[in-house]
mmCIF file of C-alpha atoms in Angstrom:
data_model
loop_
_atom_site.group_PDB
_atom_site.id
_atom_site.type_symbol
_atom_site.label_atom_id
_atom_site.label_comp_id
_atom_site.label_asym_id
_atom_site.label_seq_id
_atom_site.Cartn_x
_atom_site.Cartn_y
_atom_site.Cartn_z
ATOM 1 C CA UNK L 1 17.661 4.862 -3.688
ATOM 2 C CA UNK L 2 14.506 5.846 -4.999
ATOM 3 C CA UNK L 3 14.474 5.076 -8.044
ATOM 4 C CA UNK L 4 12.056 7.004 -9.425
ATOM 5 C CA UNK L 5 12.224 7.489 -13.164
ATOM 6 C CA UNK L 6 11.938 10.882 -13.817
ATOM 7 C CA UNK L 7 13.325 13.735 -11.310
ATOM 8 C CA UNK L 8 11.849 16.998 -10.290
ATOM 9 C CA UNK L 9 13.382 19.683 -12.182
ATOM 10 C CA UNK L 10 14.849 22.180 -9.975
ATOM 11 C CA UNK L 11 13.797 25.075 -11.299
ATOM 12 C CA UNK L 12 9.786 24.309 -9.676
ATOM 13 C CA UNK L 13 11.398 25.134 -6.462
ATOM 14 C CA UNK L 14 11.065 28.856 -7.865
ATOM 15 C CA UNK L 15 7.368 28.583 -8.647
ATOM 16 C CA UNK L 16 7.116 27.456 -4.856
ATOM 17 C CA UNK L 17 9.254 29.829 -3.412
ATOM 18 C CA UNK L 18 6.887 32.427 -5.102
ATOM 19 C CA UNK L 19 3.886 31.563 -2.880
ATOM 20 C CA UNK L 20 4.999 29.681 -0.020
ATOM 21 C CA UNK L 21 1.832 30.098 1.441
ATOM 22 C CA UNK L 22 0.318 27.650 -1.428
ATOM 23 C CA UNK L 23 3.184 25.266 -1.022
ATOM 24 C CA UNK L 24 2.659 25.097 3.043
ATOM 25 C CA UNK L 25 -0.807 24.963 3.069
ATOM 26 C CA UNK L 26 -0.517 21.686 0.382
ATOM 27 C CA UNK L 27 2.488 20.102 2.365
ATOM 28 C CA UNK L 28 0.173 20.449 5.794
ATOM 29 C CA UNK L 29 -2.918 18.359 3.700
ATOM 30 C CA UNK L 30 -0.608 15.754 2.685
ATOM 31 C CA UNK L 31 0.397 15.034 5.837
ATOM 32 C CA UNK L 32 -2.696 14.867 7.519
ATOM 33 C CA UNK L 33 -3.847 12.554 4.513
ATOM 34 C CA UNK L 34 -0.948 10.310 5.138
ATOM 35 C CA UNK L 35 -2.275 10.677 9.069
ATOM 36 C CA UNK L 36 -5.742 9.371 7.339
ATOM 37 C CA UNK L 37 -4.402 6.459 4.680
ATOM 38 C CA UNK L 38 -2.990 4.978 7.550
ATOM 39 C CA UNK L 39 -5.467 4.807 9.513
ATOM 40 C CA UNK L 40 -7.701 3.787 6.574
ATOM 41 C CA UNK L 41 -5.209 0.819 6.507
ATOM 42 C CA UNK L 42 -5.921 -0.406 10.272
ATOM 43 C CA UNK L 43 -9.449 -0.469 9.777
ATOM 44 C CA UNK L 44 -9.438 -2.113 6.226
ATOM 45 C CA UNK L 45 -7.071 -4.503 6.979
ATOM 46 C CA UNK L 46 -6.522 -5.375 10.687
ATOM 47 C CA UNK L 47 -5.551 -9.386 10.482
ATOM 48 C CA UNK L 48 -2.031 -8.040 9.328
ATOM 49 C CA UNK L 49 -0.607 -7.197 12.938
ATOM 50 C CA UNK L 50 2.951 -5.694 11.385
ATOM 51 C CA UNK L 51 1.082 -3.679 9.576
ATOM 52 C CA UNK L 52 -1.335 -2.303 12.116
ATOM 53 C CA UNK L 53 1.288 -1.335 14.578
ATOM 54 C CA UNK L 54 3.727 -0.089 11.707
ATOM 55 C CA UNK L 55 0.920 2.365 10.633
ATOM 56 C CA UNK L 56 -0.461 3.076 13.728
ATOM 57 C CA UNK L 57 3.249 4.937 14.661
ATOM 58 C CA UNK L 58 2.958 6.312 11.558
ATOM 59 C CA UNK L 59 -0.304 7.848 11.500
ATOM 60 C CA UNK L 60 1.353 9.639 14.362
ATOM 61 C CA UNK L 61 4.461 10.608 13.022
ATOM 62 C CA UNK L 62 2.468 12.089 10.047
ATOM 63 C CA UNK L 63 0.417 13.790 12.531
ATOM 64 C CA UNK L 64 3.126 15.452 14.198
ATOM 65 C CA UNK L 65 4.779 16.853 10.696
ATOM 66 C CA UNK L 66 0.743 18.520 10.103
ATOM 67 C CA UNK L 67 1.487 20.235 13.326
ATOM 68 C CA UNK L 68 5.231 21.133 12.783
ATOM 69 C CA UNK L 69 3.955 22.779 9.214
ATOM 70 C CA UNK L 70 1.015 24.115 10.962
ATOM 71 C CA UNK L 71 3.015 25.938 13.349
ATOM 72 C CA UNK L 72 5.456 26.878 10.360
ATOM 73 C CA UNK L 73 2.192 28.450 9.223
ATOM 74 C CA UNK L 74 1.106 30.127 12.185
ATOM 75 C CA UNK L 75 4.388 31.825 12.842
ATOM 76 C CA UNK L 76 4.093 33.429 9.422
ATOM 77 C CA UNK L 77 0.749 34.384 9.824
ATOM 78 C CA UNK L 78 -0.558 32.111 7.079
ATOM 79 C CA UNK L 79 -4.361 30.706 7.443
ATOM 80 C CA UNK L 80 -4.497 26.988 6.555
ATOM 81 C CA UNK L 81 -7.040 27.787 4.288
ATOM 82 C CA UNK L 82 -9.156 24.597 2.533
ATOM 83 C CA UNK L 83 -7.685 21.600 1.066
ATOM 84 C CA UNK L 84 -7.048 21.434 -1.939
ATOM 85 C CA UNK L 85 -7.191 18.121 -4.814
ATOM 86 C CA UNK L 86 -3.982 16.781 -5.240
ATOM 87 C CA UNK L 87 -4.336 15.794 -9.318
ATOM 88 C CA UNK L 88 -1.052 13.559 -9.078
ATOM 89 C CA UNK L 89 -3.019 11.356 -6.519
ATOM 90 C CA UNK L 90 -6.286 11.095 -8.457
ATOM 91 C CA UNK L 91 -4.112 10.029 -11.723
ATOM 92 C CA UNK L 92 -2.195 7.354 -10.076
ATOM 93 C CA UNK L 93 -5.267 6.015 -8.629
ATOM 94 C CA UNK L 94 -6.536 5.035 -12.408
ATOM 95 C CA UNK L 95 -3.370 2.908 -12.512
ATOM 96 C CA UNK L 96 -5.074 0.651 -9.937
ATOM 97 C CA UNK L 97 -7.894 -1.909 -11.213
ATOM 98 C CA UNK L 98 -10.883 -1.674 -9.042
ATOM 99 C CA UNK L 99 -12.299 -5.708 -9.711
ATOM 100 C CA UNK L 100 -11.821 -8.733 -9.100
ATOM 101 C CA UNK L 101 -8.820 -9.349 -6.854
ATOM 102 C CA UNK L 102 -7.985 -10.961 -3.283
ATOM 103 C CA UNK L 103 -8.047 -9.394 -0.860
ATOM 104 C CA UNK L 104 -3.847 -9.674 -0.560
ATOM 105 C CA UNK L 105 -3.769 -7.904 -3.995
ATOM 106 C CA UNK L 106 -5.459 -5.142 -2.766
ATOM 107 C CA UNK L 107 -3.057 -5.126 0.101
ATOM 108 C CA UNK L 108 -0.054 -5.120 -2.219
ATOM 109 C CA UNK L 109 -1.613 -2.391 -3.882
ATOM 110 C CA UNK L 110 -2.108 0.197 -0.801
ATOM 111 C CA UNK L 111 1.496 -0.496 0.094
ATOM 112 C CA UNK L 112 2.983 0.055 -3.287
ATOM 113 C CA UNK L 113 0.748 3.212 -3.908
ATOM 114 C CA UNK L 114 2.073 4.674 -0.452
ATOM 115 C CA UNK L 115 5.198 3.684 -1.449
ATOM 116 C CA UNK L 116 5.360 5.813 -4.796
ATOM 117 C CA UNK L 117 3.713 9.013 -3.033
ATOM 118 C CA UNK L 118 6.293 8.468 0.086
ATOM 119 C CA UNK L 119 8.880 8.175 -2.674
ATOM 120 C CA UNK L 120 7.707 11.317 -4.888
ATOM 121 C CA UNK L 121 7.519 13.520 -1.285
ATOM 122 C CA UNK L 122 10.893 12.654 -0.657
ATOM 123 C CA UNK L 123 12.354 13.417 -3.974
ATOM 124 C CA UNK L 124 10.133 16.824 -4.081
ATOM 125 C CA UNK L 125 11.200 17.770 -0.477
ATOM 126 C CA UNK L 126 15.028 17.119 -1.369
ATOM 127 C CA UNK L 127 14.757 19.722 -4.160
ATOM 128 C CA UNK L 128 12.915 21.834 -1.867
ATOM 129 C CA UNK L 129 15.867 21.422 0.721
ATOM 130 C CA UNK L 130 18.772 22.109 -1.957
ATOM 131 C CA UNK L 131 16.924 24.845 -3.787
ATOM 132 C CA UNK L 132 15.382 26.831 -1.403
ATOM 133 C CA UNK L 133 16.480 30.502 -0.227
ATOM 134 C CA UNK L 134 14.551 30.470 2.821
ATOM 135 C CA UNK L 135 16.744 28.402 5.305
ATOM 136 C CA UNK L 136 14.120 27.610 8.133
ATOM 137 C CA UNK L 137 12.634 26.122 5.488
ATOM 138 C CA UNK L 138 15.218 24.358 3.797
ATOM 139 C CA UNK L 139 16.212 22.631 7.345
ATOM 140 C CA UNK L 140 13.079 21.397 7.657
ATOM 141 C CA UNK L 141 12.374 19.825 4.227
ATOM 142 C CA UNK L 142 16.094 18.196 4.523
ATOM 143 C CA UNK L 143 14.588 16.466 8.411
ATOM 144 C CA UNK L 144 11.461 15.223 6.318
ATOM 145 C CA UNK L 145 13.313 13.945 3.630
ATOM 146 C CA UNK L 146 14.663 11.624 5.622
ATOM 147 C CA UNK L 147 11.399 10.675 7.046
ATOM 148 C CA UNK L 148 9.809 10.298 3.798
ATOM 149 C CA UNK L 149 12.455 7.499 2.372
ATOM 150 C CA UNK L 150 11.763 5.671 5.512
ATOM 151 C CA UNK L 151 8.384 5.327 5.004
ATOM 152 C CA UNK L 152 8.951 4.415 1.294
ATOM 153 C CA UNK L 153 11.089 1.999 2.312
ATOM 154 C CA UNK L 154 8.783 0.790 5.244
ATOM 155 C CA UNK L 155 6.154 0.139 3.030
ATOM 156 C CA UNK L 156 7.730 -1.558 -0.411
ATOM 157 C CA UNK L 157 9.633 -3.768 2.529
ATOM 158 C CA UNK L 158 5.691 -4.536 3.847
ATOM 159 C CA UNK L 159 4.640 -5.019 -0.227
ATOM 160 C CA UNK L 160 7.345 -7.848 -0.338
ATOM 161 C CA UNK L 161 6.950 -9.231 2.963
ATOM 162 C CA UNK L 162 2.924 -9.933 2.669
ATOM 163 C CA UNK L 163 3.649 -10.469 -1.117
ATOM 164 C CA UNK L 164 6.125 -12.789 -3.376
ATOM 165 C CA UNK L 165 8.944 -10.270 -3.391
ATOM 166 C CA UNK L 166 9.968 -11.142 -6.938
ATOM 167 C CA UNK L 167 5.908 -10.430 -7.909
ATOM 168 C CA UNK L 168 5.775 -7.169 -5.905
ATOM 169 C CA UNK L 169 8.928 -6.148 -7.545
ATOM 170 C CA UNK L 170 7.822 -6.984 -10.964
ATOM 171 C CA UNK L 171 4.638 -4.800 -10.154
ATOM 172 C CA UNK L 172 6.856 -1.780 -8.650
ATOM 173 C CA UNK L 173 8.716 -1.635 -11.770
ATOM 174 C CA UNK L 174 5.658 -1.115 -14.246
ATOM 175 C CA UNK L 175 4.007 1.226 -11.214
ATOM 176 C CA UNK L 176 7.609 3.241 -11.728
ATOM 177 C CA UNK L 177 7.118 3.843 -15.469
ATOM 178 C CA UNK L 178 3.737 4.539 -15.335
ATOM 179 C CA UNK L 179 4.367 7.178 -12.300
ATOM 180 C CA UNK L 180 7.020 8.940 -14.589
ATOM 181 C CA UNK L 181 4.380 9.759 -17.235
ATOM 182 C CA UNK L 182 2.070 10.874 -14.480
ATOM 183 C CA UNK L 183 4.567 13.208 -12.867
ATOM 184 C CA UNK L 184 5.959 14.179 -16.454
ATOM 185 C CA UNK L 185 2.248 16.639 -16.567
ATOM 186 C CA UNK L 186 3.030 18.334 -13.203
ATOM 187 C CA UNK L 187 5.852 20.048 -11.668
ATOM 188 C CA UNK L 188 4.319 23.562 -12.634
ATOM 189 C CA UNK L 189 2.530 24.315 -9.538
ATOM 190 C CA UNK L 190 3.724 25.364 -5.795
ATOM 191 C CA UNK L 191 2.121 22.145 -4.795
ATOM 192 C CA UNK L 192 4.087 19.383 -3.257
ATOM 193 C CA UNK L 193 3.172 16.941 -6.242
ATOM 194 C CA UNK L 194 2.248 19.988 -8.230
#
């Protein structure tokens, strides 16, 4: 379903398991980002009603996952300590031309960048869910999962429906190869695109 080109190998589940603290504190910053690029969407672009109300449910739904790893957290005893720079995000943000395009483009572009970090989430917290020993935690990544491929699939469906869908697809496909040499440098970290 996802597509992507190049899967997680299992075995980074074991360099997460080793400091879960890391791996929780990175998963509770990527959803309160999420929280935040939606948001950033309503304000940027708020003549696309679909996409307003589709984002404003899921600036909340992201919202509630920070507090349901939060309180993950808590339970353990584990500060939230500071956020920390997700490198996957700031490479496939250079994939992205900064000039020069409508304002529809641009569009296009948000949605198929969520899209590919919805997608990546997913695949990472599927591993997570199969691999992991700790099964509080392995419930819980399995539940997200889910959530993640809907919002993939929420926003490549808004990509094609504000878009030509044979244009956006064209443009997901060359996004997919260039995500698989991104992701082909990481997966060595106890971060969630780590």
């Amino acid at each position: 379903m996802l597509k992507l080109r190049l899967p997680t190998d299992p075995r980074w589940v074991n360099i997460a398991e080793k400091n879960l603290e890391e791996i929780l504190t990175d998963h509770a910053y990527c959803e309160q980002k999420a929280a935040s690029t939606a948001i950033s969407l309503i304000v940027q672009l708020p003549e696309y009603t679909e996409l307003v109300s589709k984002m404003s449910e899921l600036a909340q739904e992201e919202m509630e996952h920070f507090q349901r790893v939060h309180q993950i957290m808590e339970k353990r005893n584990i500060p939230l300590g500071r956020e920390r720079k997700d490198e996957y995000i700031h490479e496939l943000k250079k994939y992205f031309s900064n000039g020069g395009r409508s304002r529809l483009d641009v569009l296009i572009d948000k949605l198929l960048f969520a899209a590919m970090i919805e997608a990546r989430s997913c695949e990472r917290f599927r591993v997570l869910s199969e691999n992991i020993k700790d099964e509080e935690l392995a419930d819980f990544y399995h539940e997200l999962m889910k959530s993640e491929a809907g919002h993939y699939s929420m926003f490549l469906l808004l990509a094609k429906k504000y878009g030509d869908p044979d244009d956006v697809e064209e443009r997901w496909q060359k996004f997919l190869d260039y995500e698989s040499d991104v992701i082909a440098m990481f997966g060595k970290s106890e971060r969630i695109h780590g």
